Every structure is written in C-alpha cells, then in structure tokens.
Amino acid sequence: VQLQASGGGLIQAGGSLTISCAASGGTFSRLAVGWFRQAPGKERYFVAAISRSSSRRGTSTFYSDSVKGRFTVSRDNAKNTVYLQMNSLKPEDTAVYYCAADVTEHAGPVLGRIKYDYWGQGTQVTVSS
C-alpha cells in the first residue's frame, strides 16, 4: 500500500483547510486510516482516524482531544482517498501531517494506539497568527 498526503499550505488562524491521503496498491475499503502530526522539535502525535468500511457497522471515527470538534476525518472509497477537514485552525496546529494505514477491523480509540503498517510522506500545514 502506498499513501500520498497532499493539500497542506499556509493558512491564517481561524481558517479552514482540507488535506487528503490517496492510497494505492491495496483494497482501500479494508484499510483503517489515521492522521498524525509532528511539529518541529516535537514527537509525532495522533490526530484522528477512520475505521475500515464495514457493511455491518459502517465506518467510525476517533479524534484526539486537541482537535475534537474542529477536525473531521472522512473517506471516499470510490476515490481511494481519506480527507481531514480542519476548521478553526490555530497556530499550534502547525505541523507536518502524516497519514497512515493498516488492514485492521479495529475502530474507535484503539485506532489511536495501533501500530500502522503503511505511512505516507507528510504535508506541511502552517497556521499563521
């Protein structure tokens, strides 16, 4: 599985931005996808995740407390793409954002703790004050 993150840029505080993660080389609907971010000099932290698509359970999402209510993760299986819509951006959201994927049936908070097998390159998001 190859992942390509894109859509980062420079945005003013309070603004919105949507970044994308396009996947190839696997069965996309079976992938759970997580978003992580890493600010300069800091560790990489979990941001949000969306579970694989299930005919029984649909999909579920999970967010870190720092972005809950501001960020929304979604997926379009027809386009093999996961999106992270970021609203009410703050300067502290500035980071390189990475998407990661794993073939797992896990959902909910577990997606913030699993070891993802596939990682994309990052996309820089800079929020100016």
JSON list of C-alpha atoms in Angstrom, two decimals:
[
{"chain": "A", "resi": 1, "resn": "VAL", "atom": "CA", "xyz": [0.00, 0.00, 0.00]},
{"chain": "A", "resi": 2, "resn": "GLN", "atom": "CA", "xyz": [1.30, 3.40, -0.97]},
{"chain": "A", "resi": 3, "resn": "LEU", "atom": "CA", "xyz": [-0.06, 6.58, 0.62]},
{"chain": "A", "resi": 4, "resn": "GLN", "atom": "CA", "xyz": [0.25, 10.11, -0.71]},
{"chain": "A", "resi": 5, "resn": "ALA", "atom": "CA", "xyz": [-0.70, 13.02, 1.50]},
{"chain": "A", "resi": 6, "resn": "SER", "atom": "CA", "xyz": [-1.39, 16.38, -0.09]},
{"chain": "A", "resi": 7, "resn": "GLY", "atom": "CA", "xyz": [-3.17, 19.68, 0.32]},
{"chain": "A", "resi": 8, "resn": "GLY", "atom": "CA", "xyz": [-1.11, 21.34, 3.00]},
{"chain": "A", "resi": 9, "resn": "GLY", "atom": "CA", "xyz": [-0.33, 25.02, 2.92]},
{"chain": "A", "resi": 10, "resn": "LEU", "atom": "CA", "xyz": [-0.23, 28.33, 4.73]},
{"chain": "A", "resi": 11, "resn": "ILE", "atom": "CA", "xyz": [-3.48, 29.43, 6.34]},
{"chain": "A", "resi": 12, "resn": "GLN", "atom": "CA", "xyz": [-4.44, 32.17, 8.76]},
{"chain": "A", "resi": 13, "resn": "ALA", "atom": "CA", "xyz": [-5.63, 31.35, 12.24]},
{"chain": "A", "resi": 14, "resn": "GLY", "atom": "CA", "xyz": [-9.35, 30.72, 12.28]},
{"chain": "A", "resi": 15, "resn": "GLY", "atom": "CA", "xyz": [-9.34, 29.48, 8.73]},
{"chain": "A", "resi": 16, "resn": "SER", "atom": "CA", "xyz": [-10.07, 26.07, 7.25]},
{"chain": "A", "resi": 17, "resn": "LEU", "atom": "CA", "xyz": [-8.06, 23.63, 5.21]},
{"chain": "A", "resi": 18, "resn": "THR", "atom": "CA", "xyz": [-8.68, 20.11, 3.93]},
{"chain": "A", "resi": 19, "resn": "ILE", "atom": "CA", "xyz": [-5.82, 17.73, 3.37]},
{"chain": "A", "resi": 20, "resn": "SER", "atom": "CA", "xyz": [-6.03, 14.43, 1.53]},
{"chain": "A", "resi": 21, "resn": "CYS", "atom": "CA", "xyz": [-4.48, 10.99, 1.69]},
{"chain": "A", "resi": 22, "resn": "ALA", "atom": "CA", "xyz": [-4.68, 8.97, -1.51]},
{"chain": "A", "resi": 23, "resn": "ALA", "atom": "CA", "xyz": [-4.00, 5.25, -1.32]},
{"chain": "A", "resi": 24, "resn": "SER", "atom": "CA", "xyz": [-2.95, 2.79, -3.99]},
{"chain": "A", "resi": 25, "resn": "GLY", "atom": "CA", "xyz": [-1.87, -0.81, -4.17]},
{"chain": "A", "resi": 26, "resn": "GLY", "atom": "CA", "xyz": [-4.38, -2.36, -1.80]},
{"chain": "A", "resi": 27, "resn": "THR", "atom": "CA", "xyz": [-8.07, -2.88, -1.07]},
{"chain": "A", "resi": 28, "resn": "PHE", "atom": "CA", "xyz": [-8.83, 0.58, 0.19]},
{"chain": "A", "resi": 29, "resn": "SER", "atom": "CA", "xyz": [-12.11, -0.26, 1.91]},
{"chain": "A", "resi": 30, "resn": "ARG", "atom": "CA", "xyz": [-10.25, -2.70, 4.18]},
{"chain": "A", "resi": 31, "resn": "LEU", "atom": "CA", "xyz": [-7.87, -0.03, 5.45]},
{"chain": "A", "resi": 32, "resn": "ALA", "atom": "CA", "xyz": [-8.24, 1.95, 8.62]},
{"chain": "A", "resi": 33, "resn": "VAL", "atom": "CA", "xyz": [-6.50, 5.30, 8.14]},
{"chain": "A", "resi": 34, "resn": "GLY", "atom": "CA", "xyz": [-5.02, 7.54, 10.77]},
{"chain": "A", "resi": 35, "resn": "TRP", "atom": "CA", "xyz": [-3.70, 11.08, 10.69]},
{"chain": "A", "resi": 36, "resn": "PHE", "atom": "CA", "xyz": [-0.71, 12.11, 12.76]},
{"chain": "A", "resi": 37, "resn": "ARG", "atom": "CA", "xyz": [1.21, 15.34, 13.05]},
{"chain": "A", "resi": 38, "resn": "GLN", "atom": "CA", "xyz": [4.69, 16.36, 14.06]},
{"chain": "A", "resi": 39, "resn": "ALA", "atom": "CA", "xyz": [5.71, 19.88, 14.94]},
{"chain": "A", "resi": 40, "resn": "PRO", "atom": "CA", "xyz": [9.37, 20.96, 14.78]},
{"chain": "A", "resi": 41, "resn": "GLY", "atom": "CA", "xyz": [11.35, 19.52, 17.65]},
{"chain": "A", "resi": 42, "resn": "LYS", "atom": "CA", "xyz": [8.40, 17.50, 18.92]},
{"chain": "A", "resi": 43, "resn": "GLU", "atom": "CA", "xyz": [7.24, 13.92, 18.72]},
{"chain": "A", "resi": 44, "resn": "ARG", "atom": "CA", "xyz": [4.64, 12.70, 16.28]},
{"chain": "A", "resi": 45, "resn": "TYR", "atom": "CA", "xyz": [1.14, 12.66, 17.77]},
{"chain": "A", "resi": 46, "resn": "PHE", "atom": "CA", "xyz": [-2.11, 11.04, 16.80]},
{"chain": "A", "resi": 47, "resn": "VAL", "atom": "CA", "xyz": [-4.74, 13.40, 15.41]},
{"chain": "A", "resi": 48, "resn": "ALA", "atom": "CA", "xyz": [-7.67, 11.45, 14.01]},
{"chain": "A", "resi": 49, "resn": "ALA", "atom": "CA", "xyz": [-8.60, 8.13, 12.45]},
{"chain": "A", "resi": 50, "resn": "ILE", "atom": "CA", "xyz": [-11.34, 6.48, 10.47]},
{"chain": "A", "resi": 51, "resn": "SER", "atom": "CA", "xyz": [-12.08, 2.79, 10.52]},
{"chain": "A", "resi": 52, "resn": "ARG", "atom": "CA", "xyz": [-12.34, 0.48, 7.53]},
{"chain": "A", "resi": 53, "resn": "SER", "atom": "CA", "xyz": [-15.68, 0.33, 5.76]},
{"chain": "A", "resi": 54, "resn": "SER", "atom": "CA", "xyz": [-17.95, -2.39, 7.07]},
{"chain": "A", "resi": 55, "resn": "SER", "atom": "CA", "xyz": [-21.29, -3.42, 5.63]},
{"chain": "A", "resi": 56, "resn": "ARG", "atom": "CA", "xyz": [-22.44, -4.19, 9.17]},
{"chain": "A", "resi": 57, "resn": "ARG", "atom": "CA", "xyz": [-21.02, -1.31, 11.11]},
{"chain": "A", "resi": 58, "resn": "GLY", "atom": "CA", "xyz": [-20.34, 1.36, 8.50]},
{"chain": "A", "resi": 59, "resn": "THR", "atom": "CA", "xyz": [-17.35, 3.47, 9.48]},
{"chain": "A", "resi": 60, "resn": "SER", "atom": "CA", "xyz": [-16.38, 5.12, 12.74]},
{"chain": "A", "resi": 61, "resn": "THR", "atom": "CA", "xyz": [-14.10, 8.00, 13.55]},
{"chain": "A", "resi": 62, "resn": "PHE", "atom": "CA", "xyz": [-11.96, 8.95, 16.51]},
{"chain": "A", "resi": 63, "resn": "TYR", "atom": "CA", "xyz": [-10.21, 12.19, 17.37]},
{"chain": "A", "resi": 64, "resn": "SER", "atom": "CA", "xyz": [-7.61, 13.43, 19.80]},
{"chain": "A", "resi": 65, "resn": "ASP", "atom": "CA", "xyz": [-8.93, 15.87, 22.37]},
{"chain": "A", "resi": 66, "resn": "SER", "atom": "CA", "xyz": [-6.90, 18.69, 20.86]},
{"chain": "A", "resi": 67, "resn": "VAL", "atom": "CA", "xyz": [-8.82, 18.59, 17.56]},
{"chain": "A", "resi": 68, "resn": "LYS", "atom": "CA", "xyz": [-12.20, 17.17, 18.57]},
{"chain": "A", "resi": 69, "resn": "GLY", "atom": "CA", "xyz": [-14.98, 19.44, 17.34]},
{"chain": "A", "resi": 70, "resn": "ARG", "atom": "CA", "xyz": [-12.68, 21.24, 14.88]},
{"chain": "A", "resi": 71, "resn": "PHE", "atom": "CA", "xyz": [-11.39, 18.48, 12.60]},
{"chain": "A", "resi": 72, "resn": "THR", "atom": "CA", "xyz": [-13.40, 15.94, 10.63]},
{"chain": "A", "resi": 73, "resn": "VAL", "atom": "CA", "xyz": [-12.00, 12.81, 9.02]},
{"chain": "A", "resi": 74, "resn": "SER", "atom": "CA", "xyz": [-13.89, 11.17, 6.15]},
{"chain": "A", "resi": 75, "resn": "ARG", "atom": "CA", "xyz": [-13.27, 8.68, 3.39]},
{"chain": "A", "resi": 76, "resn": "ASP", "atom": "CA", "xyz": [-14.32, 8.25, -0.22]},
{"chain": "A", "resi": 77, "resn": "ASN", "atom": "CA", "xyz": [-13.81, 4.62, -1.15]},
{"chain": "A", "resi": 78, "resn": "ALA", "atom": "CA", "xyz": [-14.57, 5.31, -4.81]},
{"chain": "A", "resi": 79, "resn": "LYS", "atom": "CA", "xyz": [-11.58, 7.65, -4.90]},
{"chain": "A", "resi": 80, "resn": "ASN", "atom": "CA", "xyz": [-9.36, 5.63, -2.52]},
{"chain": "A", "resi": 81, "resn": "THR", "atom": "CA", "xyz": [-8.93, 8.80, -0.50]},
{"chain": "A", "resi": 82, "resn": "VAL", "atom": "CA", "xyz": [-9.28, 9.91, 3.09]},
{"chain": "A", "resi": 83, "resn": "TYR", "atom": "CA", "xyz": [-9.75, 13.55, 3.95]},
{"chain": "A", "resi": 84, "resn": "LEU", "atom": "CA", "xyz": [-9.01, 15.60, 7.03]},
{"chain": "A", "resi": 85, "resn": "GLN", "atom": "CA", "xyz": [-11.08, 18.76, 7.14]},
{"chain": "A", "resi": 86, "resn": "MET", "atom": "CA", "xyz": [-9.58, 21.22, 9.58]},
{"chain": "A", "resi": 87, "resn": "ASN", "atom": "CA", "xyz": [-11.64, 24.16, 10.82]},
{"chain": "A", "resi": 88, "resn": "SER", "atom": "CA", "xyz": [-10.92, 26.93, 13.31]},
{"chain": "A", "resi": 89, "resn": "LEU", "atom": "CA", "xyz": [-7.22, 26.39, 12.82]},
{"chain": "A", "resi": 90, "resn": "LYS", "atom": "CA", "xyz": [-4.82, 27.60, 15.49]},
{"chain": "A", "resi": 91, "resn": "PRO", "atom": "CA", "xyz": [-1.10, 28.37, 15.29]},
{"chain": "A", "resi": 92, "resn": "GLU", "atom": "CA", "xyz": [-0.49, 25.30, 17.47]},
{"chain": "A", "resi": 93, "resn": "ASP", "atom": "CA", "xyz": [-1.92, 23.15, 14.68]},
{"chain": "A", "resi": 94, "resn": "THR", "atom": "CA", "xyz": [1.19, 23.95, 12.66]},
{"chain": "A", "resi": 95, "resn": "ALA", "atom": "CA", "xyz": [2.96, 20.69, 11.86]},
{"chain": "A", "resi": 96, "resn": "VAL", "atom": "CA", "xyz": [3.76, 18.17, 9.19]},
{"chain": "A", "resi": 97, "resn": "TYR", "atom": "CA", "xyz": [0.70, 15.97, 8.84]},
{"chain": "A", "resi": 98, "resn": "TYR", "atom": "CA", "xyz": [1.14, 12.30, 8.00]},
{"chain": "A", "resi": 99, "resn": "CYS", "atom": "CA", "xyz": [-1.42, 9.70, 7.03]},
{"chain": "A", "resi": 100, "resn": "ALA", "atom": "CA", "xyz": [-1.00, 6.07, 7.92]},
{"chain": "A", "resi": 101, "resn": "ALA", "atom": "CA", "xyz": [-2.99, 2.94, 7.14]},
{"chain": "A", "resi": 102, "resn": "ASP", "atom": "CA", "xyz": [-3.44, -0.57, 8.42]},
{"chain": "A", "resi": 103, "resn": "VAL", "atom": "CA", "xyz": [-5.56, -3.57, 7.49]},
{"chain": "A", "resi": 104, "resn": "THR", "atom": "CA", "xyz": [-7.48, -3.86, 10.73]},
{"chain": "A", "resi": 105, "resn": "GLU", "atom": "CA", "xyz": [-11.02, -4.25, 11.96]},
{"chain": "A", "resi": 106, "resn": "HIS", "atom": "CA", "xyz": [-10.32, -2.11, 14.98]},
{"chain": "A", "resi": 107, "resn": "ALA", "atom": "CA", "xyz": [-12.37, 1.01, 15.46]},
{"chain": "A", "resi": 108, "resn": "GLY", "atom": "CA", "xyz": [-12.69, 3.83, 17.96]},
{"chain": "A", "resi": 109, "resn": "PRO", "atom": "CA", "xyz": [-9.95, 4.79, 20.41]},
{"chain": "A", "resi": 110, "resn": "VAL", "atom": "CA", "xyz": [-7.89, 1.71, 19.55]},
{"chain": "A", "resi": 111, "resn": "LEU", "atom": "CA", "xyz": [-7.06, 3.36, 16.22]},
{"chain": "A", "resi": 112, "resn": "GLY", "atom": "CA", "xyz": [-5.07, 5.93, 18.15]},
{"chain": "A", "resi": 113, "resn": "ARG", "atom": "CA", "xyz": [-2.85, 3.25, 19.66]},
{"chain": "A", "resi": 114, "resn": "ILE", "atom": "CA", "xyz": [-2.26, 0.61, 16.99]},
{"chain": "A", "resi": 115, "resn": "LYS", "atom": "CA", "xyz": [0.96, 0.30, 15.03]},
{"chain": "A", "resi": 116, "resn": "TYR", "atom": "CA", "xyz": [0.18, 1.33, 11.47]},
{"chain": "A", "resi": 117, "resn": "ASP", "atom": "CA", "xyz": [1.97, -0.66, 8.78]},
{"chain": "A", "resi": 118, "resn": "TYR", "atom": "CA", "xyz": [1.87, 1.90, 5.98]},
{"chain": "A", "resi": 119, "resn": "TRP", "atom": "CA", "xyz": [2.86, 5.54, 6.07]},
{"chain": "A", "resi": 120, "resn": "GLY", "atom": "CA", "xyz": [2.78, 8.35, 3.57]},
{"chain": "A", "resi": 121, "resn": "GLN", "atom": "CA", "xyz": [5.09, 11.29, 3.29]},
{"chain": "A", "resi": 122, "resn": "GLY", "atom": "CA", "xyz": [3.94, 14.34, 5.18]},
{"chain": "A", "resi": 123, "resn": "THR", "atom": "CA", "xyz": [2.26, 17.51, 4.06]},
{"chain": "A", "resi": 124, "resn": "GLN", "atom": "CA", "xyz": [3.11, 20.77, 5.79]},
{"chain": "A", "resi": 125, "resn": "VAL", "atom": "CA", "xyz": [0.34, 22.79, 7.40]},
{"chain": "A", "resi": 126, "resn": "THR", "atom": "CA", "xyz": [1.32, 26.21, 8.70]},
{"chain": "A", "resi": 127, "resn": "VAL", "atom": "CA", "xyz": [-1.14, 28.36, 10.60]},
{"chain": "A", "resi": 128, "resn": "SER", "atom": "CA", "xyz": [-0.18, 32.00, 10.98]},
{"chain": "A", "resi": 129, "resn": "SER", "atom": "CA", "xyz": [-1.41, 34.12, 13.87]}
]
